[in-house]
Amino acid sequence: MLNEIETLIQMGEGYHLEFKESVDKSLVKEVCAFANADGGTLLIGVTDKQQLKPIQCDNRILSQVQDSIRQIDPKIKVSITPVDGVLVIKVPRGVHKPYGCADGFFLRVGANSQKLTRTEIVSMFQREGVLQFYSLENTVANFETDFEQSAFNHFLEKSRILPSITPLQLLKNLECIHDGILNNAGALFFTKSIEFSVRQAVCTCILFKGTDRVHIIDRKDYSSNMLDNIENAISFVKRHTNLEYKIEKLQREDIPEIPEIALREAIVNAFCHKLYFERGSNIMVEVYDDRVLITSFGGLPPGLSDNEFGIRSVLRNPLIADLLQRANYIEKAGTGIQRIKDAVTALGKGTVEFKYNENWFDVIFSRICEESSVKSSVKSSVKSSVKILELIKLNPHITVSELAQQLDISTKAIANHIKTLKNENLLERVGADKGGYWKIK
């Protein structure tokens, strides 16, 4: 133990280490600061100049230290060990942040402990789940004018709930409204648009040319209710990634480049586990030639360690998770990460990678990089033309605007595809624009 102390002294003070000559009133602040950060060690009996200055580690001193630490709320268990005139106090990383004392809240920043401002305290409360975003009243959305019946009906259908009572009563039972005011979860799931009420829940999907975040080919900002936004994000990726056709016997099997189970799980998780307090932090879905990147704000939820990632389930937004589970979008068993890995492995193509820090969580699906962006765009164009023919086969009277809506691309793009199909003698128009129909040749 003495050798360990000597090594620590040689290292000097830092993010995880603090020296103090004696036990004083600042001790409790240092313990708070370490608990609110990543933990650390205090050596009492060492000067700032890294010189030993042994103290009397008797019962009176030990009692004084313990009394100081008992002031911290919530309680935290530390290790106190006297070693040859040096009192070693080891503070673990707190699991019930934030920790405070009579003088306020403190955080370890570099080699110093700093008192948190009001804004920093609120931010920590939000990050650590003390303030629960999903249950807070949404002061922007108005139930009378903004409630979307079709979104509500879609949720009931997915959840297999029979509408035997009024929507208002059912929303109360789902804990989405109180005293006639929707909370944030209710606004996310059951309003016409979240763009004005929960702007940070908008999902931005972008198709980039090549492998760099420079040239945008297609972009969509989805701001409807949560279930629609999830489905739209999934469709965007499927529309802009490759599909392999495999024919065995008389059945054709469509094999997506990224397994739909894995893609769906990753996108749903981005919505479910996002830290929604951060304004301007859209959920991002980015498609490149060599990868698909799904990003949401907020690292691992409080209480979930690196070693437990993918094994245990800790919910940052329990009510949002409950609504998604009712609609059969997730399970609460903590098996989502493993399902993503298993689906990618079973496909036998590509890889999946998970990256996270205290602010962001990324899921990265690799793609087979095309030889050139031209080849990639040609494949995308062919896919769209095939889909147009499939839709026309189902409904020869379908209009250009309806095709654009079905494929989620512009009417101008549809017109270009139809022109190409006509030039290749694959499609013709019979009759006038109004009243006529399409014929596949």
PDB file of C-alpha atoms in Angstrom, residues 70-354:
ATOM      1  CA  ARG A  70     -22.181  11.787   6.174  1.00  0.00           C
ATOM      2  CA  GLN A  71     -23.302  15.293   5.171  1.00  0.00           C
ATOM      3  CA  ILE A  72     -23.369  14.253   1.516  1.00  0.00           C
ATOM      4  CA  ASP A  73     -26.793  13.588   0.060  1.00  0.00           C
ATOM      5  CA  PRO A  74     -27.542  11.002  -1.197  1.00  0.00           C
ATOM      6  CA  LYS A  75     -25.302   8.831   0.936  1.00  0.00           C
ATOM      7  CA  ILE A  76     -22.173   7.396  -0.661  1.00  0.00           C
ATOM      8  CA  LYS A  77     -19.870   4.708   0.693  1.00  0.00           C
ATOM      9  CA  VAL A  78     -16.151   5.515   0.573  1.00  0.00           C
ATOM     10  CA  SER A  79     -13.028   3.628   1.640  1.00  0.00           C
ATOM     11  CA  ILE A  80     -10.929   5.238   4.405  1.00  0.00           C
ATOM     12  CA  THR A  81      -7.503   3.712   5.101  1.00  0.00           C
ATOM     13  CA  PRO A  82      -4.659   5.164   7.242  1.00  0.00           C
ATOM     14  CA  VAL A  83      -1.163   4.296   5.927  1.00  0.00           C
ATOM     15  CA  ASP A  84       1.946   5.596   7.732  1.00  0.00           C
ATOM     16  CA  GLY A  85       0.619   9.099   8.425  1.00  0.00           C
ATOM     17  CA  VAL A  86      -1.350   9.376   5.189  1.00  0.00           C
ATOM     18  CA  LEU A  87      -5.125   9.003   5.127  1.00  0.00           C
ATOM     19  CA  VAL A  88      -6.241   7.398   1.870  1.00  0.00           C
ATOM     20  CA  ILE A  89      -9.865   8.103   0.927  1.00  0.00           C
ATOM     21  CA  LYS A  90     -11.115   6.295  -2.189  1.00  0.00           C
ATOM     22  CA  VAL A  91     -14.360   7.657  -3.643  1.00  0.00           C
ATOM     23  CA  PRO A  92     -16.281   5.518  -6.156  1.00  0.00           C
ATOM     24  CA  ARG A  93     -18.050   6.936  -9.169  1.00  0.00           C
ATOM     25  CA  GLY A  94     -21.524   7.793  -7.894  1.00  0.00           C
ATOM     26  CA  VAL A  95     -24.494   5.817  -9.202  1.00  0.00           C
ATOM     27  CA  HIS A  96     -27.116   8.177  -7.762  1.00  0.00           C
ATOM     28  CA  LYS A  97     -25.887  11.537  -9.066  1.00  0.00           C
ATOM     29  CA  PRO A  98     -25.956  14.392  -8.399  1.00  0.00           C
ATOM     30  CA  TYR A  99     -24.382  14.450  -4.927  1.00  0.00           C
ATOM     31  CA  GLY A 100     -24.559  17.601  -2.848  1.00  0.00           C
ATOM     32  CA  CYS A 101     -23.506  18.995   0.515  1.00  0.00           C
ATOM     33  CA  ALA A 102     -24.327  22.078   2.586  1.00  0.00           C
ATOM     34  CA  ASP A 103     -22.189  24.249   0.307  1.00  0.00           C
ATOM     35  CA  GLY A 104     -23.813  23.086  -2.934  1.00  0.00           C
ATOM     36  CA  PHE A 105     -22.957  20.703  -5.764  1.00  0.00           C
ATOM     37  CA  PHE A 106     -19.375  20.160  -6.917  1.00  0.00           C
ATOM     38  CA  LEU A 107     -17.789  18.431  -9.904  1.00  0.00           C
ATOM     39  CA  ARG A 108     -14.236  17.371 -10.691  1.00  0.00           C
ATOM     40  CA  VAL A 109     -12.963  19.323 -13.700  1.00  0.00           C
ATOM     41  CA  GLY A 110      -9.377  18.534 -14.612  1.00  0.00           C
ATOM     42  CA  ALA A 111      -7.271  18.691 -11.446  1.00  0.00           C
ATOM     43  CA  ASN A 112      -9.744  20.954  -9.619  1.00  0.00           C
ATOM     44  CA  SER A 113     -13.134  20.700  -7.951  1.00  0.00           C
ATOM     45  CA  GLN A 114     -15.586  23.354  -9.109  1.00  0.00           C
ATOM     46  CA  LYS A 115     -18.922  24.430  -7.728  1.00  0.00           C
ATOM     47  CA  LEU A 116     -21.712  23.923 -10.232  1.00  0.00           C
ATOM     48  CA  THR A 117     -23.827  26.818 -11.459  1.00  0.00           C
ATOM     49  CA  ARG A 118     -27.605  26.582 -11.560  1.00  0.00           C
ATOM     50  CA  THR A 119     -27.509  25.747 -15.287  1.00  0.00           C
ATOM     51  CA  GLU A 120     -24.901  23.041 -14.715  1.00  0.00           C
ATOM     52  CA  ILE A 121     -26.938  21.563 -11.859  1.00  0.00           C
ATOM     53  CA  VAL A 122     -30.080  21.439 -14.024  1.00  0.00           C
ATOM     54  CA  SER A 123     -28.071  19.812 -16.811  1.00  0.00           C
ATOM     55  CA  MET A 124     -26.777  17.151 -14.423  1.00  0.00           C
ATOM     56  CA  PHE A 125     -30.277  16.540 -13.047  1.00  0.00           C
ATOM     57  CA  GLN A 126     -31.491  16.007 -16.594  1.00  0.00           C
ATOM     58  CA  ARG A 127     -28.609  13.772 -17.607  1.00  0.00           C
ATOM     59  CA  GLU A 128     -28.876  11.592 -14.528  1.00  0.00           C
ATOM     60  CA  GLY A 129     -32.615  11.110 -14.845  1.00  0.00           C
ATOM     61  CA  VAL A 130     -33.593  13.054 -11.719  1.00  0.00           C
ATOM     62  CA  LEU A 131     -35.833  15.165 -13.955  1.00  0.00           C
ATOM     63  CA  GLN A 132     -37.919  12.898 -16.172  1.00  0.00           C
ATOM     64  CA  PHE A 133     -38.540  14.490 -19.546  1.00  0.00           C
ATOM     65  CA  TYR A 134     -41.336  12.172 -20.625  1.00  0.00           C
ATOM     66  CA  SER A 135     -43.570  12.993 -17.634  1.00  0.00           C
ATOM     67  CA  LEU A 136     -43.165  16.790 -17.709  1.00  0.00           C
ATOM     68  CA  GLU A 137     -46.127  18.817 -18.952  1.00  0.00           C
ATOM     69  CA  ASN A 138     -45.792  19.960 -22.548  1.00  0.00           C
ATOM     70  CA  THR A 139     -46.751  23.611 -22.396  1.00  0.00           C
ATOM     71  CA  VAL A 140     -46.911  24.017 -26.186  1.00  0.00           C
ATOM     72  CA  ALA A 141     -49.180  21.203 -27.388  1.00  0.00           C
ATOM     73  CA  ASN A 142     -52.893  21.776 -26.795  1.00  0.00           C
ATOM     74  CA  PHE A 143     -55.044  18.670 -26.481  1.00  0.00           C
ATOM     75  CA  GLU A 144     -58.115  20.303 -27.995  1.00  0.00           C
ATOM     76  CA  THR A 145     -56.357  21.507 -31.158  1.00  0.00           C
ATOM     77  CA  ASP A 146     -53.242  19.348 -31.545  1.00  0.00           C
ATOM     78  CA  PHE A 147     -54.442  15.844 -30.677  1.00  0.00           C
ATOM     79  CA  GLU A 148     -54.224  13.615 -33.790  1.00  0.00           C
ATOM     80  CA  GLN A 149     -56.970  10.995 -33.897  1.00  0.00           C
ATOM     81  CA  SER A 150     -55.329   9.018 -36.716  1.00  0.00           C
ATOM     82  CA  ALA A 151     -52.067   8.704 -34.737  1.00  0.00           C
ATOM     83  CA  PHE A 152     -54.083   7.581 -31.728  1.00  0.00           C
ATOM     84  CA  ASN A 153     -55.978   4.996 -33.814  1.00  0.00           C
ATOM     85  CA  HIS A 154     -52.718   3.725 -35.291  1.00  0.00           C
ATOM     86  CA  PHE A 155     -51.313   3.238 -31.797  1.00  0.00           C
ATOM     87  CA  LEU A 156     -54.459   1.395 -30.657  1.00  0.00           C
ATOM     88  CA  GLU A 157     -54.271  -0.875 -33.693  1.00  0.00           C
ATOM     89  CA  LYS A 158     -50.606  -1.678 -33.098  1.00  0.00           C
ATOM     90  CA  SER A 159     -51.272  -2.240 -29.398  1.00  0.00           C
ATOM     91  CA  ARG A 160     -54.426  -4.284 -30.022  1.00  0.00           C
ATOM     92  CA  ILE A 161     -56.353  -2.063 -27.626  1.00  0.00           C
ATOM     93  CA  LEU A 162     -60.099  -1.825 -28.209  1.00  0.00           C
ATOM     94  CA  PRO A 163     -61.299   1.810 -27.956  1.00  0.00           C
ATOM     95  CA  SER A 164     -64.038   1.032 -25.435  1.00  0.00           C
ATOM     96  CA  ILE A 165     -63.563   4.335 -23.566  1.00  0.00           C
ATOM     97  CA  THR A 166     -62.974   7.928 -24.665  1.00  0.00           C
ATOM     98  CA  PRO A 167     -59.532   8.940 -25.975  1.00  0.00           C
ATOM     99  CA  LEU A 168     -59.122  11.301 -23.021  1.00  0.00           C
ATOM    100  CA  GLN A 169     -59.732   8.544 -20.489  1.00  0.00           C
ATOM    101  CA  LEU A 170     -57.475   6.129 -22.339  1.00  0.00           C
ATOM    102  CA  LEU A 171     -54.695   8.728 -22.466  1.00  0.00           C
ATOM    103  CA  LYS A 172     -55.064   9.117 -18.694  1.00  0.00           C
ATOM    104  CA  ASN A 173     -54.740   5.363 -18.287  1.00  0.00           C
ATOM    105  CA  LEU A 174     -51.596   5.453 -20.457  1.00  0.00           C
ATOM    106  CA  GLU A 175     -50.223   8.269 -18.212  1.00  0.00           C
ATOM    107  CA  CYS A 176     -49.971  10.663 -21.166  1.00  0.00           C
ATOM    108  CA  ILE A 177     -52.234  13.429 -19.919  1.00  0.00           C
ATOM    109  CA  HIS A 178     -52.985  15.065 -16.574  1.00  0.00           C
ATOM    110  CA  ASP A 179     -55.682  17.633 -15.867  1.00  0.00           C
ATOM    111  CA  GLY A 180     -56.269  17.987 -19.601  1.00  0.00           C
ATOM    112  CA  ILE A 181     -52.607  18.780 -20.358  1.00  0.00           C
ATOM    113  CA  LEU A 182     -50.489  16.404 -22.425  1.00  0.00           C
ATOM    114  CA  ASN A 183     -47.081  15.506 -21.080  1.00  0.00           C
ATOM    115  CA  ASN A 184     -44.073  15.178 -23.390  1.00  0.00           C
ATOM    116  CA  ALA A 185     -44.694  11.478 -24.012  1.00  0.00           C
ATOM    117  CA  GLY A 186     -48.285  12.239 -25.022  1.00  0.00           C
ATOM    118  CA  ALA A 187     -47.093  15.002 -27.364  1.00  0.00           C
ATOM    119  CA  LEU A 188     -44.524  12.668 -28.965  1.00  0.00           C
ATOM    120  CA  PHE A 189     -47.033   9.935 -29.735  1.00  0.00           C
ATOM    121  CA  PHE A 190     -50.401  11.599 -30.244  1.00  0.00           C
ATOM    122  CA  THR A 191     -50.080  15.086 -31.762  1.00  0.00           C
ATOM    123  CA  LYS A 192     -50.212  16.239 -35.385  1.00  0.00           C
ATOM    124  CA  SER A 193     -46.605  17.393 -35.439  1.00  0.00           C
ATOM    125  CA  ILE A 194     -43.749  17.479 -32.938  1.00  0.00           C
ATOM    126  CA  GLU A 195     -41.857  20.161 -34.831  1.00  0.00           C
ATOM    127  CA  PHE A 196     -43.211  22.934 -32.625  1.00  0.00           C
ATOM    128  CA  SER A 197     -43.802  21.036 -29.361  1.00  0.00           C
ATOM    129  CA  VAL A 198     -40.783  18.679 -29.059  1.00  0.00           C
ATOM    130  CA  ARG A 199     -38.449  19.965 -31.768  1.00  0.00           C
ATOM    131  CA  GLN A 200     -35.520  17.865 -30.570  1.00  0.00           C
ATOM    132  CA  ALA A 201     -37.466  14.667 -31.374  1.00  0.00           C
ATOM    133  CA  VAL A 202     -37.419  15.364 -35.133  1.00  0.00           C
ATOM    134  CA  CYS A 203     -35.631  12.639 -37.092  1.00  0.00           C
ATOM    135  CA  THR A 204     -33.325  13.886 -39.862  1.00  0.00           C
ATOM    136  CA  CYS A 205     -32.419  11.362 -42.571  1.00  0.00           C
ATOM    137  CA  ILE A 206     -29.701  12.224 -45.102  1.00  0.00           C
ATOM    138  CA  LEU A 207     -28.267  10.403 -48.105  1.00  0.00           C
ATOM    139  CA  PHE A 208     -24.699  11.523 -48.846  1.00  0.00           C
ATOM    140  CA  LYS A 209     -22.741  11.092 -52.043  1.00  0.00           C
ATOM    141  CA  GLY A 210     -19.644   8.971 -51.431  1.00  0.00           C
ATOM    142  CA  THR A 211     -18.213   8.347 -47.977  1.00  0.00           C
ATOM    143  CA  ASP A 212     -17.825  11.908 -46.658  1.00  0.00           C
ATOM    144  CA  ARG A 213     -20.314  14.222 -44.983  1.00  0.00           C
ATOM    145  CA  VAL A 214     -20.211  16.792 -47.780  1.00  0.00           C
ATOM    146  CA  HIS A 215     -22.565  16.376 -50.734  1.00  0.00           C
ATOM    147  CA  ILE A 216     -26.225  15.731 -49.895  1.00  0.00           C
ATOM    148  CA  ILE A 217     -28.275  13.781 -52.431  1.00  0.00           C
ATOM    149  CA  ASP A 218     -31.499  13.416 -50.434  1.00  0.00           C
ATOM    150  CA  ARG A 219     -32.722  14.748 -47.086  1.00  0.00           C
ATOM    151  CA  LYS A 220     -35.926  14.259 -45.116  1.00  0.00           C
ATOM    152  CA  ASP A 221     -36.912  15.763 -41.748  1.00  0.00           C
ATOM    153  CA  TYR A 222     -39.622  13.645 -40.163  1.00  0.00           C
ATOM    154  CA  SER A 223     -41.688  15.520 -37.579  1.00  0.00           C
ATOM    155  CA  SER A 224     -44.917  13.535 -37.320  1.00  0.00           C
ATOM    156  CA  ASN A 225     -45.783  11.325 -34.336  1.00  0.00           C
ATOM    157  CA  MET A 226     -43.164   8.914 -33.006  1.00  0.00           C
ATOM    158  CA  LEU A 227     -44.470   5.722 -34.623  1.00  0.00           C
ATOM    159  CA  ASP A 228     -44.680   7.358 -38.064  1.00  0.00           C
ATOM    160  CA  ASN A 229     -41.222   8.881 -37.655  1.00  0.00           C
ATOM    161  CA  ILE A 230     -39.740   5.485 -36.828  1.00  0.00           C
ATOM    162  CA  GLU A 231     -41.351   3.866 -39.873  1.00  0.00           C
ATOM    163  CA  ASN A 232     -40.312   6.739 -42.149  1.00  0.00           C
ATOM    164  CA  ALA A 233     -36.695   6.525 -40.985  1.00  0.00           C
ATOM    165  CA  ILE A 234     -36.631   2.774 -41.615  1.00  0.00           C
ATOM    166  CA  SER A 235     -38.137   3.259 -45.082  1.00  0.00           C
ATOM    167  CA  PHE A 236     -35.568   5.954 -45.905  1.00  0.00           C
ATOM    168  CA  VAL A 237     -32.665   3.587 -45.220  1.00  0.00           C
ATOM    169  CA  LYS A 238     -34.300   0.702 -47.081  1.00  0.00           C
ATOM    170  CA  ARG A 239     -34.970   2.979 -50.061  1.00  0.00           C
ATOM    171  CA  HIS A 240     -31.330   4.061 -50.269  1.00  0.00           C
ATOM    172  CA  THR A 241     -29.589   0.740 -49.640  1.00  0.00           C
ATOM    173  CA  ASN A 242     -29.298  -2.294 -51.874  1.00  0.00           C
ATOM    174  CA  LEU A 243     -31.680  -5.234 -52.117  1.00  0.00           C
ATOM    175  CA  GLU A 244     -30.580  -8.628 -53.372  1.00  0.00           C
ATOM    176  CA  TYR A 245     -33.093 -10.860 -55.133  1.00  0.00           C
ATOM    177  CA  LYS A 246     -32.675 -14.593 -54.554  1.00  0.00           C
ATOM    178  CA  ILE A 247     -34.929 -17.058 -56.360  1.00  0.00           C
ATOM    179  CA  GLU A 248     -35.226 -20.622 -55.127  1.00  0.00           C
ATOM    180  CA  LYS A 249     -37.927 -22.879 -56.536  1.00  0.00           C
ATOM    181  CA  LEU A 250     -40.942 -20.675 -57.325  1.00  0.00           C
ATOM    182  CA  GLN A 251     -40.484 -18.083 -54.571  1.00  0.00           C
ATOM    183  CA  ARG A 252     -38.454 -14.886 -54.771  1.00  0.00           C
ATOM    184  CA  GLU A 253     -36.639 -13.878 -51.592  1.00  0.00           C
ATOM    185  CA  ASP A 254     -35.700 -10.226 -51.037  1.00  0.00           C
ATOM    186  CA  ILE A 255     -32.480  -9.925 -49.038  1.00  0.00           C
ATOM    187  CA  PRO A 256     -31.774  -6.380 -47.750  1.00  0.00           C
ATOM    188  CA  GLU A 257     -28.234  -5.102 -47.412  1.00  0.00           C
ATOM    189  CA  ILE A 258     -28.874  -4.416 -43.716  1.00  0.00           C
ATOM    190  CA  PRO A 259     -31.142  -6.930 -41.911  1.00  0.00           C
ATOM    191  CA  GLU A 260     -34.480  -5.241 -41.264  1.00  0.00           C
ATOM    192  CA  ILE A 261     -34.600  -6.655 -37.729  1.00  0.00           C
ATOM    193  CA  ALA A 262     -31.265  -5.007 -36.919  1.00  0.00           C
ATOM    194  CA  LEU A 263     -32.124  -1.744 -38.677  1.00  0.00           C
ATOM    195  CA  ARG A 264     -35.509  -1.498 -36.961  1.00  0.00           C
ATOM    196  CA  GLU A 265     -34.032  -2.253 -33.537  1.00  0.00           C
ATOM    197  CA  ALA A 266     -31.292   0.368 -33.935  1.00  0.00           C
ATOM    198  CA  ILE A 267     -33.694   3.115 -35.045  1.00  0.00           C
ATOM    199  CA  VAL A 268     -36.279   2.317 -32.372  1.00  0.00           C
ATOM    200  CA  ASN A 269     -33.540   2.390 -29.723  1.00  0.00           C
ATOM    201  CA  ALA A 270     -32.445   5.827 -30.944  1.00  0.00           C
ATOM    202  CA  PHE A 271     -35.962   7.150 -30.283  1.00  0.00           C
ATOM    203  CA  CYS A 272     -36.482   5.230 -27.043  1.00  0.00           C
ATOM    204  CA  HIS A 273     -33.212   6.023 -25.243  1.00  0.00           C
ATOM    205  CA  LYS A 274     -32.551   9.571 -26.453  1.00  0.00           C
ATOM    206  CA  LEU A 275     -31.802  12.270 -23.885  1.00  0.00           C
ATOM    207  CA  TYR A 276     -34.563  14.654 -24.965  1.00  0.00           C
ATOM    208  CA  PHE A 277     -33.631  17.631 -22.782  1.00  0.00           C
ATOM    209  CA  GLU A 278     -30.952  18.786 -25.238  1.00  0.00           C
ATOM    210  CA  ARG A 279     -32.671  21.122 -27.715  1.00  0.00           C
ATOM    211  CA  GLY A 280     -31.478  21.025 -31.309  1.00  0.00           C
ATOM    212  CA  SER A 281     -30.166  17.460 -31.011  1.00  0.00           C
ATOM    213  CA  ASN A 282     -32.170  15.698 -33.719  1.00  0.00           C
ATOM    214  CA  ILE A 283     -32.073  11.959 -34.139  1.00  0.00           C
ATOM    215  CA  MET A 284     -29.808  11.478 -37.167  1.00  0.00           C
ATOM    216  CA  VAL A 285     -29.870   8.697 -39.776  1.00  0.00           C
ATOM    217  CA  GLU A 286     -27.075   9.094 -42.329  1.00  0.00           C
ATOM    218  CA  VAL A 287     -26.544   6.861 -45.373  1.00  0.00           C
ATOM    219  CA  TYR A 288     -23.123   6.787 -47.052  1.00  0.00           C
ATOM    220  CA  ASP A 289     -21.692   4.541 -49.750  1.00  0.00           C
ATOM    221  CA  ASP A 290     -19.804   2.506 -47.154  1.00  0.00           C
ATOM    222  CA  ARG A 291     -21.968   2.752 -44.005  1.00  0.00           C
ATOM    223  CA  VAL A 292     -25.254   3.688 -42.356  1.00  0.00           C
ATOM    224  CA  LEU A 293     -24.872   5.790 -39.204  1.00  0.00           C
ATOM    225  CA  ILE A 294     -27.674   6.175 -36.632  1.00  0.00           C
ATOM    226  CA  THR A 295     -27.012   8.763 -33.917  1.00  0.00           C
ATOM    227  CA  SER A 296     -28.971   9.925 -30.887  1.00  0.00           C
ATOM    228  CA  PHE A 297     -28.051  12.313 -28.085  1.00  0.00           C
ATOM    229  CA  GLY A 298     -27.244  10.751 -24.717  1.00  0.00           C
ATOM    230  CA  GLY A 299     -24.681   8.059 -23.926  1.00  0.00           C
ATOM    231  CA  LEU A 300     -25.415   5.039 -21.745  1.00  0.00           C
ATOM    232  CA  PRO A 301     -28.292   5.648 -19.300  1.00  0.00           C
ATOM    233  CA  PRO A 302     -27.310   6.273 -15.651  1.00  0.00           C
ATOM    234  CA  GLY A 303     -26.747   3.014 -13.802  1.00  0.00           C
ATOM    235  CA  LEU A 304     -25.546   1.083 -16.859  1.00  0.00           C
ATOM    236  CA  SER A 305     -21.803   0.400 -17.010  1.00  0.00           C
ATOM    237  CA  ASP A 306     -19.680  -0.415 -20.048  1.00  0.00           C
ATOM    238  CA  ASN A 307     -19.469  -4.040 -18.943  1.00  0.00           C
ATOM    239  CA  GLU A 308     -23.259  -4.328 -18.705  1.00  0.00           C
ATOM    240  CA  PHE A 309     -23.923  -2.785 -22.124  1.00  0.00           C
ATOM    241  CA  GLY A 310     -25.932  -5.192 -24.268  1.00  0.00           C
ATOM    242  CA  ILE A 311     -26.612  -7.464 -21.292  1.00  0.00           C
ATOM    243  CA  ARG A 312     -28.765  -5.446 -18.907  1.00  0.00           C
ATOM    244  CA  SER A 313     -31.629  -3.085 -19.670  1.00  0.00           C
ATOM    245  CA  VAL A 314     -31.742   0.369 -18.054  1.00  0.00           C
ATOM    246  CA  LEU A 315     -34.455   2.680 -19.354  1.00  0.00           C
ATOM    247  CA  ARG A 316     -33.813   6.405 -19.613  1.00  0.00           C
ATOM    248  CA  ASN A 317     -37.441   7.079 -20.659  1.00  0.00           C
ATOM    249  CA  PRO A 318     -39.630   4.383 -19.035  1.00  0.00           C
ATOM    250  CA  LEU A 319     -42.978   5.808 -20.215  1.00  0.00           C
ATOM    251  CA  ILE A 320     -41.786   6.134 -23.831  1.00  0.00           C
ATOM    252  CA  ALA A 321     -40.445   2.581 -23.600  1.00  0.00           C
ATOM    253  CA  ASP A 322     -43.767   1.391 -22.201  1.00  0.00           C
ATOM    254  CA  LEU A 323     -45.730   2.939 -25.080  1.00  0.00           C
ATOM    255  CA  LEU A 324     -43.341   1.452 -27.643  1.00  0.00           C
ATOM    256  CA  GLN A 325     -43.624  -1.934 -25.970  1.00  0.00           C
ATOM    257  CA  ARG A 326     -47.420  -1.750 -26.009  1.00  0.00           C
ATOM    258  CA  ALA A 327     -47.218  -1.073 -29.755  1.00  0.00           C
ATOM    259  CA  ASN A 328     -44.896  -4.109 -30.106  1.00  0.00           C
ATOM    260  CA  TYR A 329     -41.848  -2.081 -31.142  1.00  0.00           C
ATOM    261  CA  ILE A 330     -39.557  -3.158 -28.290  1.00  0.00           C
ATOM    262  CA  GLU A 331     -39.069  -5.643 -25.496  1.00  0.00           C
ATOM    263  CA  LYS A 332     -37.883  -4.700 -22.016  1.00  0.00           C
ATOM    264  CA  ALA A 333     -35.582  -7.692 -21.668  1.00  0.00           C
ATOM    265  CA  GLY A 334     -32.433  -5.840 -22.720  1.00  0.00           C
ATOM    266  CA  THR A 335     -31.885  -8.145 -25.698  1.00  0.00           C
ATOM    267  CA  GLY A 336     -31.995  -5.503 -28.451  1.00  0.00           C
ATOM    268  CA  ILE A 337     -28.233  -5.094 -28.864  1.00  0.00           C
ATOM    269  CA  GLN A 338     -27.730  -8.855 -29.091  1.00  0.00           C
ATOM    270  CA  ARG A 339     -30.551  -9.155 -31.646  1.00  0.00           C
ATOM    271  CA  ILE A 340     -28.808  -6.553 -33.813  1.00  0.00           C
ATOM    272  CA  LYS A 341     -25.515  -8.453 -33.608  1.00  0.00           C
ATOM    273  CA  ASP A 342     -27.165 -11.820 -34.281  1.00  0.00           C
ATOM    274  CA  ALA A 343     -29.082 -10.521 -37.317  1.00  0.00           C
ATOM    275  CA  VAL A 344     -25.949  -9.018 -38.898  1.00  0.00           C
ATOM    276  CA  THR A 345     -23.970 -12.205 -38.211  1.00  0.00           C
ATOM    277  CA  ALA A 346     -26.728 -14.389 -39.676  1.00  0.00           C
ATOM    278  CA  LEU A 347     -26.770 -12.340 -42.879  1.00  0.00           C
ATOM    279  CA  GLY A 348     -23.060 -13.027 -43.330  1.00  0.00           C
ATOM    280  CA  LYS A 349     -22.362  -9.611 -44.836  1.00  0.00           C
ATOM    281  CA  GLY A 350     -21.076  -6.440 -43.279  1.00  0.00           C
ATOM    282  CA  THR A 351     -20.566  -5.559 -39.631  1.00  0.00           C
ATOM    283  CA  VAL A 352     -22.192  -3.488 -36.902  1.00  0.00           C
ATOM    284  CA  GLU A 353     -20.365  -1.254 -34.429  1.00  0.00           C
ATOM    285  CA  PHE A 354     -21.582   0.589 -31.336  1.00  0.00           C
TER     286      PHE A 354
END
